[in-house]
Short mmCIF file of C-alpha atoms in Angstrom, two decimals:
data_model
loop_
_atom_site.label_atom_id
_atom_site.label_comp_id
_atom_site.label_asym_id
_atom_site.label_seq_id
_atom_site.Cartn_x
_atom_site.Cartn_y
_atom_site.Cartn_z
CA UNK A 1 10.00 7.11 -15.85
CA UNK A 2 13.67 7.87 -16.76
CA UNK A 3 16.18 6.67 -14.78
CA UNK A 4 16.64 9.85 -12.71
CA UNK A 5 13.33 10.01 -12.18
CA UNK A 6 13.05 6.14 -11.05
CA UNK A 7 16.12 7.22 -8.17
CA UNK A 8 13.92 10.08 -7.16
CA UNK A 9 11.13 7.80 -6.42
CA UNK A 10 13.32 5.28 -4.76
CA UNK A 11 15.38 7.64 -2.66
CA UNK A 12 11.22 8.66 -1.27
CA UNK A 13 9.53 5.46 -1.41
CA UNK A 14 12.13 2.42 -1.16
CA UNK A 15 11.66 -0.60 -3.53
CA UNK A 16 7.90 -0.33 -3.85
CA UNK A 17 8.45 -0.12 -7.68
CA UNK A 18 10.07 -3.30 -7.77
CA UNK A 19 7.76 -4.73 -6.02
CA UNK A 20 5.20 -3.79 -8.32
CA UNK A 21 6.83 -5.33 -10.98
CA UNK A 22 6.77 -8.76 -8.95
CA UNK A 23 4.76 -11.63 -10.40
CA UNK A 24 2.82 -12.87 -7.24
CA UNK A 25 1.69 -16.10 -6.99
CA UNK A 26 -2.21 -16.04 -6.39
CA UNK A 27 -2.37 -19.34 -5.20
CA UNK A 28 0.58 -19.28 -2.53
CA UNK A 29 -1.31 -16.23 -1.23
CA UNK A 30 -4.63 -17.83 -1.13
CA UNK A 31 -2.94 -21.09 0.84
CA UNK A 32 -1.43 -18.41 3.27
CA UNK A 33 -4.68 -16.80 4.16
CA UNK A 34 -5.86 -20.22 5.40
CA UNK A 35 -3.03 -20.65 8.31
CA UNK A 36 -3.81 -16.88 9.21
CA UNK A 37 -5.13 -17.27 13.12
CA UNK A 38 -6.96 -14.58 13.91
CA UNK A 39 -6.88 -14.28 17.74
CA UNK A 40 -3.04 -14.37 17.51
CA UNK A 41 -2.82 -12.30 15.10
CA UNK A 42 -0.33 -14.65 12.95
CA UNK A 43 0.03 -17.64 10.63
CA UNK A 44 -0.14 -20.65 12.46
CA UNK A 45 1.42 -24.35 10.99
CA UNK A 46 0.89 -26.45 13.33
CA UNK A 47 2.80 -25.93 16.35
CA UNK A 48 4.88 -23.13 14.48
CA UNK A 49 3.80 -19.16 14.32
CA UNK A 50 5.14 -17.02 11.66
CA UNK A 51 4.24 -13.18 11.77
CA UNK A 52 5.37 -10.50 9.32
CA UNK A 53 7.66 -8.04 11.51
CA UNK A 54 8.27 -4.28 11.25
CA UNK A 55 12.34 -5.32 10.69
CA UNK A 56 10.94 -7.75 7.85
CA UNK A 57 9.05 -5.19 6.12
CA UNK A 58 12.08 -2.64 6.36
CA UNK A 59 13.74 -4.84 4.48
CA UNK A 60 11.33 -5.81 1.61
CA UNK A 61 9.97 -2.17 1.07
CA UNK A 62 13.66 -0.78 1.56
CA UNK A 63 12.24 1.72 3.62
CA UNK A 64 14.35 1.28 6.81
CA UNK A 65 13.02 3.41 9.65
CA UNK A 66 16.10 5.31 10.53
CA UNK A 67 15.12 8.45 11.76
CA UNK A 68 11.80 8.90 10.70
CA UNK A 69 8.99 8.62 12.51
CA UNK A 70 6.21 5.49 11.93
CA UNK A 71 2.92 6.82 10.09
CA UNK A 72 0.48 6.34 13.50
CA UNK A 73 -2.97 6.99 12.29
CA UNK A 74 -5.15 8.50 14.64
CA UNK A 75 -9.04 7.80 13.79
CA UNK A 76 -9.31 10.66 11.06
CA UNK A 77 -9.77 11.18 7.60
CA UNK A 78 -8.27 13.98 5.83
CA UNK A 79 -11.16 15.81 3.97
CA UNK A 80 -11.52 15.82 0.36
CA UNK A 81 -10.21 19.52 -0.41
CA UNK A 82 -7.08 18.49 1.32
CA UNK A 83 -6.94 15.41 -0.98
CA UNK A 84 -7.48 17.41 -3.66
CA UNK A 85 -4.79 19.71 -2.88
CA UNK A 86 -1.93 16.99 -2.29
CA UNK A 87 -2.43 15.73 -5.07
CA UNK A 88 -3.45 18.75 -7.27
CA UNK A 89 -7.14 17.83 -8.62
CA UNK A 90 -10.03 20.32 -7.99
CA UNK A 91 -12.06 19.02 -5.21
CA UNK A 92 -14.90 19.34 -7.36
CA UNK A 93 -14.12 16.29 -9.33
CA UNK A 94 -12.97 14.46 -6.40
CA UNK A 95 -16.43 14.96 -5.01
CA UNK A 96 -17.95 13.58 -8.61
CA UNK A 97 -16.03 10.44 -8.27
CA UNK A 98 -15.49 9.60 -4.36
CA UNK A 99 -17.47 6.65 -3.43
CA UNK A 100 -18.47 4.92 -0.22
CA UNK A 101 -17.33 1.35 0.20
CA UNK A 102 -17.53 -0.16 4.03
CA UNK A 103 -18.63 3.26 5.55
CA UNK A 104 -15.27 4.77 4.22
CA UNK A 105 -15.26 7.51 1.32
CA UNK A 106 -12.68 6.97 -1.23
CA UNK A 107 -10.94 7.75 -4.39
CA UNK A 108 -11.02 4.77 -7.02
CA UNK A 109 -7.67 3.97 -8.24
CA UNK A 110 -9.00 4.42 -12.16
CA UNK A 111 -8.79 8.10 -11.34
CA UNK A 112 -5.42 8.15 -10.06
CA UNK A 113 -4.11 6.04 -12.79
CA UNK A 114 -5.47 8.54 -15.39
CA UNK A 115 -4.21 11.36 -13.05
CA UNK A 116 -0.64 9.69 -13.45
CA UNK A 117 -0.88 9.19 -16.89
CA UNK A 118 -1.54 13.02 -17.55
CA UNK A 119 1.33 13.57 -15.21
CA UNK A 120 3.77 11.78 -16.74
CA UNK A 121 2.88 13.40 -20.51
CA UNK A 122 3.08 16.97 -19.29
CA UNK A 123 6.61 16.04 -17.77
CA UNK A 124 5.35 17.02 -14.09
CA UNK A 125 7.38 14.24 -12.15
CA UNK A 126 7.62 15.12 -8.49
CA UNK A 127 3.16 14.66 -8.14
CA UNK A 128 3.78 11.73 -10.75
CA UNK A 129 5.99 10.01 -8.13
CA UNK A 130 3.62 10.66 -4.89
CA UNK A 131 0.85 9.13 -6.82
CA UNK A 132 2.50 6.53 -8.77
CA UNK A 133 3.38 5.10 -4.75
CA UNK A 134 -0.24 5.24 -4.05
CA UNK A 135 -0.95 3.35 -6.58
CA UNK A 136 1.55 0.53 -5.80
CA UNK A 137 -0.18 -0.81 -3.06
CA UNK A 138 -3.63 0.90 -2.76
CA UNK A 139 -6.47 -1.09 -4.73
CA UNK A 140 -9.24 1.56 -3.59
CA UNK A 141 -6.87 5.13 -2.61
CA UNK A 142 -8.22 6.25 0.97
CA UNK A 143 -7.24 8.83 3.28
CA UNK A 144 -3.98 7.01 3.70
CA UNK A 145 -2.46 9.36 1.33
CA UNK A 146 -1.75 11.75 3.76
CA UNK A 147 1.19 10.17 5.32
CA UNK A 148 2.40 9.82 1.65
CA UNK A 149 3.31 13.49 2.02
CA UNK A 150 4.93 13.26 5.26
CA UNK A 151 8.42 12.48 6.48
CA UNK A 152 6.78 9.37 8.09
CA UNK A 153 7.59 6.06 7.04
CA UNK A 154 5.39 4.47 5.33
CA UNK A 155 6.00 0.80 6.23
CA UNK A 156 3.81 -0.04 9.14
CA UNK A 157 1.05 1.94 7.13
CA UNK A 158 2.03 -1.27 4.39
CA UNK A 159 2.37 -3.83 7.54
CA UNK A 160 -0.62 -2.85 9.27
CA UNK A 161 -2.82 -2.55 5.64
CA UNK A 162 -1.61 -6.57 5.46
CA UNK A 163 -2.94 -7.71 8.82
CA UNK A 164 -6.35 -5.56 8.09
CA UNK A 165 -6.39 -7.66 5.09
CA UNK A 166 -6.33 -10.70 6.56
CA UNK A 167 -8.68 -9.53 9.49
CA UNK A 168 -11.12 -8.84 7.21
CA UNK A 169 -10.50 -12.06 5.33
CA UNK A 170 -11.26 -13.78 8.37
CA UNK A 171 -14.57 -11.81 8.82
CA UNK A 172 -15.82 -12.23 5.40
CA UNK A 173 -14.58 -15.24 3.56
CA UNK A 174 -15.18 -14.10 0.13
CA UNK A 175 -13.22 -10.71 0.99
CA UNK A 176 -10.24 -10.44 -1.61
CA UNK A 177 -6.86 -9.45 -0.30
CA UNK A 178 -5.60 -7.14 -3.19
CA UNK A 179 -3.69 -4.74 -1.25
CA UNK A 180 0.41 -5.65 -0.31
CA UNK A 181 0.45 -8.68 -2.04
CA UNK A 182 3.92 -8.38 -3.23
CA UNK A 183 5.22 -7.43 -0.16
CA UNK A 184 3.63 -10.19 1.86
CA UNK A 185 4.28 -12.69 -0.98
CA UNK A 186 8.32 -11.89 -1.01
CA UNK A 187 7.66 -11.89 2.79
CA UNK A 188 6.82 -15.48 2.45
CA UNK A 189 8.96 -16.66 0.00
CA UNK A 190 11.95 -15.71 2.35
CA UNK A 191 10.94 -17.76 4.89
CA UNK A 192 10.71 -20.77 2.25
CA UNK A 193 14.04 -19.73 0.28
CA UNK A 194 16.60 -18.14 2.26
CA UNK A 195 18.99 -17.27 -0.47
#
């Protein structure tokens, strides 16, 4: 991306691009997941809890809520030919590819990163930009590219894919937390290093 088309994306989707280009530390991740209490839904040292916020999150995705409405989602999927509408692919090959992980039919990323690539080389930046935030912080692209296209903030969509995460973490101990790492690792690094 040009630099116009870098302020286009940042104007619609905060600093999610920087964060991208953040090199997370694996390892302080990993020692965060272990102080992660489950019934309080926090990180717990000792006598000390520590919870990502909504404000906090504003902050790191610069994506303050303002006057938009929070993303709420409400139990449903959109189907595949609206997918494959927002973000111009014949539903056709979206029904080739989708696959079922957990019960929940998705898009992989690998499709979305050739989709972007395309994009990009035919010049055809506003749908490069929608998908290009997808791909920031989805590992396996769901139905949660729906509120992309909406003038709902995004950030508790980001907040509430971290504390899934971790739920799911705690279920399955071999689960791999892949989605809003930067965000959760500059999250934690604040607390750490103030300046």
């Amino acid at each position: 991306m040009d630099q116009v088309q870098r302020q286009v994306f940042s104007k619609a989707y905060g600093k999610i691009y920087d964060l991208a280009m953040i090199e997370v530390s694996i390892e302080a991740i990993a020692s965060l997941t272990q102080y992660y209490n489950q019934s309080l839904i926090c990180f717990t040292f000792g006598n000390f809890q520590l919870a990502p916020t909504i404000e906090e999150f504003e902050g790191i995705l610069g994506c303050p809520l303002g006057g938009r409405k929070p993303y709420l989602f409400f139990g449903f999927y959109p189907s595949m030919a609206r997918i494959a509408k927002m973000v111009k692919i014949l539903k056709q090959e979206l029904d080739r590819v989708k696959q079922n992980r957990n019960g929940v039919v998705g898009i992989p990323r690998k499709r979305f990163e050739e989709k972007t690539k395309a994009l990009a080389n035919q010049g055809e930046w506003t749908l490069f930009i929608d998908i290009l935030a997808l791909l920031v912080f989805l590992d396996y692209t769901i139905s949660t590219i729906a509120y992309y296209h909406s003038k709902e903030s995004h950030v508790i969509v980001v907040l509430a894919d971290a504390y899934d995460t971790f739920d799911l973490r705690c279920e399955k101990s071999s689960a791999r937390i892949v989605c809003c790492t930067p965000a959760l690792y500059v999250w934690l690094v604040s607390h750490f290093f103030l300046s």
